[in-house]
Amino acid sequence: MHDTAVHATHHGPPTSFIRKHIFSVDHKVIGKQYYALGLFSVLVGMVLSWIMRLHLVWPNFAIPGLGLLSPAGAPGGVVTPEYYLQLMTMHGTLMVFFVLTNVPFAGFGNYFLPIQIGADDMAFPRFNMMSFWVTFVGACFLFAAFFVGDGPPLAGWTAYAPLSTLGKITGPGEDVGQTLWAISIGIFCIGQLLGSLNFIATTLDLRTKGMTFMRMPLCTWAWFITSCIGLLAFAVLLPACILMILDRVAGTSFFIPGGLVVNDQLQPHSGGSPLLWQHLFWFFGHPEVYIAILPAAGIVSHILVNSYRRPLLSHKVVIYSMMAIGFLSYMVWGHHMFVSGMNPVSALAFSFPTLVITIPATILTLIWVGSLYGSKLRINSASLFALGFVSMFVAGGVSGFFLAQPSIDIYLHATYFVVGHFHMVMGVAAIFGMFAGTYFWFPKMTGRMMNETLGKAHFWFTFVGAYCIFMPFHYLGLAGNVRRYSTFVDDFMGPLMPVHKFISIAALCTGAVQLIFLYNLLHSRFWGKPASANPWEGTSLEWSTSSPPPWDNFGGKHPVVYHDPYQYGIESSTGDYVMQDSPEQIQTVRDDKKLTP
Amino acid sequence: MRQHLKYKLAAVLCAVLLLTIGVVTSVRRVHAAPPAGESSITGTVKLNGTPPRQRPIDMSKEPSCAAIHASKPVTTENVVVGPSGGLANVVVYISQGWSGPPVVATQPAEVDQKGCQYIPHVSAVDVSQAMKIVNADQTSHNIHPQPTKNPEWNKSQPPGAPPIETKWQNEEVSIPVKCNIHPWMHGYFAVVKGPYGVSDTNGAFTIPNIPPGNYTLTAWQETYGMQTQQITVAAGKPATVSFAYTAK
Amino acid sequence: MAILSAIPIVRHTWAPPEDISTHGHLIDEQLADTMVEAGVAFVAAQIILGIFIWTASSARPDAKIRNFPGGAKGLVAAAVLLVGTEVLALGVFGQKAWASIYFTPPGANALPLQVQAGQFAFYFRYPGPDGKFGPIHPELVNEGNQNYFGLDQTHDQDSKDDIVAAEMAIPVNREVHLLMHGKDVGHSFYVRELRVQQDFVPGLDLSLHFTATKVGRYEIVCTQLCGLGHYNMKAYLSVLSPEDYDAWLKKEQAMQ
C-alpha cells in the first residue's frame, strides 16, 4: 500500500483553453473526451445499422441523400451489395473498438478510477493524454476510409485474410480502405496499450491511505482486471495489424498461401496461412469481448449495490469471478474457429474452457440476483439500466451454451443466432452498462442532475426495443438464416422475411428512442437541476468530493479510507450508509456475516 | 373541356416537334457528309480448320438466368464461327498511319447484361467515348474489368439500378471483363484510338470514313490474338482486306 | 419484465429444416437438450429477477434487510454444482456428436467428390471412370473458358475423364467423401438440411464425409464472408436415386 504523496500536485490548474479542454492532462477531461468520441461513434454506427436494416427488407428503397454521400456505394441512394458489407464492417469496427472499448473502460475508467482510489490524477498524465489523442487519430483514419476511392473495407470487423490482404482485386473497399482500417486499428491498439499500462500503474501505486485492494470498489476492480486483459490482448493485435499492413503494401505473404487465383489471375504470393490471422485475431478478439463486458459488469455492480442499499452477498466472490473470467478469456479463442479448418481435436480443447467460463458468469449473475433478495431497491434510471444489464447478460449468456458446443456450432455457426448472441451479451449489455453509468455519474461529471422521468421512459422503450430486435435474431439463426448477406435472394428466406421486417421496424423505433437520451443528456448538461456532492447517497470516494470535482479531485487533500467500499444497510449518523472516508466507528458489514447481529 | 383539349394538343405538338429536332440533329451528326475523297475499308475474317468446341454453360446457380436459356443452352464464346466459316467478334482497327483527329463517337456505347451474358461479347469503343453498362437481369451483377493501361474498377449493379457510365482514357485492346457473381460471364472491352470495325457472325466488318493513304490494320481475336496487314486506301473506292486465323 | 422475458418460449415456430443426413440427429438432439436446459435457465432467471425486483422495490421503509438463504457460499456452490454438471453433461454428449462426425474416417465405398469455392460460385469435380482426380494447375484457371479448376486435359492422363459440374449431385444413402479446395479467399460450405458446415481455407485442402438419406434438391450456401457477391454465392445439391444419379453423371459427361 502506497500512501506517499508522489502525485503531480506541483503544478497549478491549467489556464489556457487548449490545455484545459483539448490537450488536457486531467484524467477527468480525458475521460469525457473518450466518452464524446464514443458517443459520436455510436451515433454513426447506429445510423449505419439503420441503413443496413432498411436495405435488408426493402432492397430497392432509395434512401434520400445517401446517393450524394456515397455516389459509388449507393448510386441514387440504392445500397449495393458491396456497400452493405462496407457499412457492416464499419458498424462492427466502430461499435467494438470505438464504443464498447472506449466508453465503459477508457471513458468511465479514466474519469473515476483515480477518484475512487483517492488519487489526484493518473500515474502518467501525459501518457494518458497521448493515449486519447492516439485513439483519436485512429478514429480519424477509420472515418477517412469512408471518403477514399472505392470506400471503406468490406471484410468485416474480423478482417479475415486473405480477403483482407490480397488487395483491390478481391473487391471494392479492399484497396486503400482496408489499409486505412489496419492502420487505424494498429494505432488504436497503441492507445489502448498506453491506457492499460496507465490504469495498472495507477491502481498499483496511487491508492490513498487506507485503500487496500479489497477496499477498492467493484468497478475499480473491473477496470484494473480489464486493463490487465487489454495489455495482453492489444499487444497481440498490434503486430497482427502490422503484418496485415505489410502483406498489403510490402508484398509479404504472412497470411496468404500460394496458388491463389482471384479473378482468373494467379496471385504472386506463397507460404502464408489464413489461419494464422484467425488465431492472432481471436487471441485478441475473445478477450476483447470481456474488455467490453467486464467494465460494464463492474459499473453495474457498483450501481446495484448503491440501489440495493446493502452490500452484495460477497465482495470477494465478485472480484474472483471477474478474475476467473479474465483468465479463462485467453483459453477460449478457438471457439470462434470450430468450423474454420482447425484440427477437430482442438475444437474439443477449446470447447471445455468455453463451457467452464459460464460458471464464473453464473456466479456473478447469482450474486446480483441473490443480493436483490430482501434488499430495499431504489428504482431510478441508473438502477433500471443496471437491472436491464443483468437481464440482457442472462439472455445473451444462455445462447452462449449453444455456440460453445462444436457439434451445435456446425449448424448455428455464421447464422443470425451468433449475431443475436453477441449483440445481446456484448452490444446491448455493455451499452446498458454505459447508460447506467451515465445516469449514475452524470451529476458527478457535470454538477447537474439528469431528468429521471425521461430516463425511465428511455429505459423502458430501449429495454423492450432491444428484446424485440435481438431475440428474433436467435429464431432466424435456428431456422438457418445465414448472416452477412446483403439481400436474401433464395426462396428459403421467403418465410423469414416478416421476421426481418419486424426487426427492422423495431430497430428504427428503438434507434429513434435514443433521441430522448440525447436530448436528456444535452438539456441536463446546461439546464439540469444542480446536483449535490452525493445525490445517490453513495459510499465510495467519488461522492466525497464536490460535483464536479476540482481539477485535483480532492482540493489539495488526500482522503483517508477507513471502511470497506459498500457499507450500506447500517445505522449511522448519515443515514443507512457510511462513506469510505468517514472516520465514524461502525461494525463493518463483511462477506458472509449476518447483516443483523 | 375544350380548353383542356387545346392544351393537350399543344403539348403533343411540342413533344413531336422536339422529338423531330432531336432525331434530325442526331441523324445529321452520324451521317455528316464525308469530306471529299473519303473511302472505307471492308473485309472479312475467316477461321481455317475445325473451330474448337465451345462448352455449354450451366447457369443453375442463377435460376433466373437459367430459365431464360432453358430451351437453348448457351456456350462459351471464345471462338464464334458463322455458318460460312466467318469469325465473329474480331476487332479490326487502324493501328498505324492515322493522321486525322481522334475519332470519338458521340453516342455512348451500350453494353447489356442479359441472361447472365455480356451483349455484345466484345464491345469496341473509342478512347474517351462514353460507355453505358445496363443490367437487364433480375439479379445483381458485378462488372470487373481488368485493364493494364487503364484504372481497374469493380462495381456491382443490382437489378433495376441505373446504368453505370464510364469512359476509358487510354488505348487498350482488349480489356477482359468479368462478373464474379456469375463466373462464366466473360467479355471484352476494346478501347481503340482510331477508326475500327467489329466482325459479325459472317466475319464481315466495315471501317467507314477513311481518307486515302497507307495504313497498318490490326485484327484482334480473344483466343488467337493479333494479326496485322498493310493496306492502301484509294480515293472514292472501298478498300477490301481479308484476315484468316488458323484453328489450334 | 418477467412477462416480456417469457415471450421467447414460442421459439418453436422457427425450427431448423428437416434433417436429411445420417449424423444430423446427433446435432439435433444436442440442440434440443441444450434448448431445454438453456431455456429453463433463461426463463427461470428472468422470472426470479422480476419477482425479486417487484418485492424489493416495494419493501417498506422500515423493513430489515435480509440475506438470501445460504448466502454467497450457497449460491457459489449452487452455480458450480448445477452449471458444472450441466456443462459437463453437455460437453460430454456434445463431444460424442462431434467425434462421430470428425473422428471417423470415410468408408472405403465413399464417393469421392471435389468441391472448389471461388468468388462467388461453387464448382464440383467427379473423378470419372478412372477414379482419379487430375492435378490442379492454378495458372491454367480460366473461367471464361469454363476451366474452373485449372485442369490440363490434353496432358494430364488423370484429368481427361474428370467431370466438372456447376451443380452437386449425389446418390442417396451412399457416403460422400467431399474434398474441399479453396481457390481464392475464405469461403464455407453449408447445407442446412445436411447439418454440414465447413470453411474452405485457401492453401489447406480439407475433407468432409456424410451420407444423405432423402432424395431432393437442397441449397448449398457460402457462410464465410468472401466479398461483394457473398450473399449470392450458392449452388444446388441434388440427392438422387442411384439410377438418376448415373443418368445425371452421363449427361454431365456429355457436356464436358
PDB file of C-alpha atoms in Angstrom, chain A residues 60 72 75-76 78-83 150 168-172 262-265 487 489, chain B residues 139-140 142 144-146 151-159 161-162 178-181 186:
ATOM      1  CA  ASN A  60     -34.703  -1.360 -53.771  1.00  0.00           C
ATOM      2  CA  ALA A  72     -20.088   4.918 -55.698  1.00  0.00           C
ATOM      3  CA  PRO A  75     -25.871   5.207 -56.674  1.00  0.00           C
ATOM      4  CA  GLY A  76     -29.180   7.028 -56.454  1.00  0.00           C
ATOM      5  CA  VAL A  78     -29.917   2.287 -53.517  1.00  0.00           C
ATOM      6  CA  VAL A  79     -27.460   0.281 -51.447  1.00  0.00           C
ATOM      7  CA  THR A  80     -25.270  -2.064 -53.496  1.00  0.00           C
ATOM      8  CA  PRO A  81     -24.171  -5.433 -52.082  1.00  0.00           C
ATOM      9  CA  GLU A  82     -20.624  -4.215 -51.519  1.00  0.00           C
ATOM     10  CA  TYR A  83     -21.844  -1.060 -49.792  1.00  0.00           C
ATOM     11  CA  ASP A 150     -13.929   2.792 -53.559  1.00  0.00           C
ATOM     12  CA  LYS A 168      -8.028  -4.373 -54.781  1.00  0.00           C
ATOM     13  CA  ILE A 169      -8.608  -7.413 -56.948  1.00  0.00           C
ATOM     14  CA  THR A 170     -10.826  -9.099 -54.353  1.00  0.00           C
ATOM     15  CA  GLY A 171     -13.424  -6.373 -54.382  1.00  0.00           C
ATOM     16  CA  PRO A 172     -14.363  -2.791 -53.689  1.00  0.00           C
ATOM     17  CA  VAL A 262      -8.505 -14.364 -57.983  1.00  0.00           C
ATOM     18  CA  ASN A 263     -10.495 -13.222 -60.980  1.00  0.00           C
ATOM     19  CA  ASP A 264      -8.513 -15.628 -63.198  1.00  0.00           C
ATOM     20  CA  GLN A 265      -5.209 -14.141 -62.082  1.00  0.00           C
ATOM     21  CA  THR A 487     -30.012  -9.458 -49.780  1.00  0.00           C
ATOM     22  CA  VAL A 489     -32.182 -13.959 -52.842  1.00  0.00           C
TER      23      VAL A 489
ATOM     24  CA  THR B 139     -30.174 -10.418 -60.337  1.00  0.00           C
ATOM     25  CA  SER B 140     -27.165  -8.352 -59.283  1.00  0.00           C
ATOM     26  CA  ASN B 142     -20.715  -7.006 -60.729  1.00  0.00           C
ATOM     27  CA  HIS B 144     -14.996  -6.170 -63.021  1.00  0.00           C
ATOM     28  CA  PRO B 145     -12.782  -5.067 -65.918  1.00  0.00           C
ATOM     29  CA  GLN B 146      -9.128  -5.967 -65.647  1.00  0.00           C
ATOM     30  CA  PRO B 151      -7.557   2.115 -63.954  1.00  0.00           C
ATOM     31  CA  GLU B 152      -9.134  -1.085 -62.679  1.00  0.00           C
ATOM     32  CA  TRP B 153     -12.546  -0.964 -61.079  1.00  0.00           C
ATOM     33  CA  ASN B 154     -15.187  -3.323 -59.758  1.00  0.00           C
ATOM     34  CA  LYS B 155     -18.779  -2.309 -59.101  1.00  0.00           C
ATOM     35  CA  SER B 156     -21.939  -4.210 -58.605  1.00  0.00           C
ATOM     36  CA  GLN B 157     -25.201  -3.354 -60.254  1.00  0.00           C
ATOM     37  CA  PRO B 158     -28.333  -4.616 -58.545  1.00  0.00           C
ATOM     38  CA  PRO B 159     -31.420  -5.266 -60.675  1.00  0.00           C
ATOM     39  CA  ALA B 161     -30.051   0.067 -60.706  1.00  0.00           C
ATOM     40  CA  PRO B 162     -29.236   2.956 -63.049  1.00  0.00           C
ATOM     41  CA  LYS B 178     -15.861 -10.456 -65.777  1.00  0.00           C
ATOM     42  CA  CYS B 179     -18.743 -10.825 -63.436  1.00  0.00           C
ATOM     43  CA  ASN B 180     -17.515 -12.557 -60.294  1.00  0.00           C
ATOM     44  CA  ILE B 181     -21.008 -13.328 -59.070  1.00  0.00           C
ATOM     45  CA  HIS B 186     -16.887 -13.089 -69.580  1.00  0.00           C
TER      46      HIS B 186
END
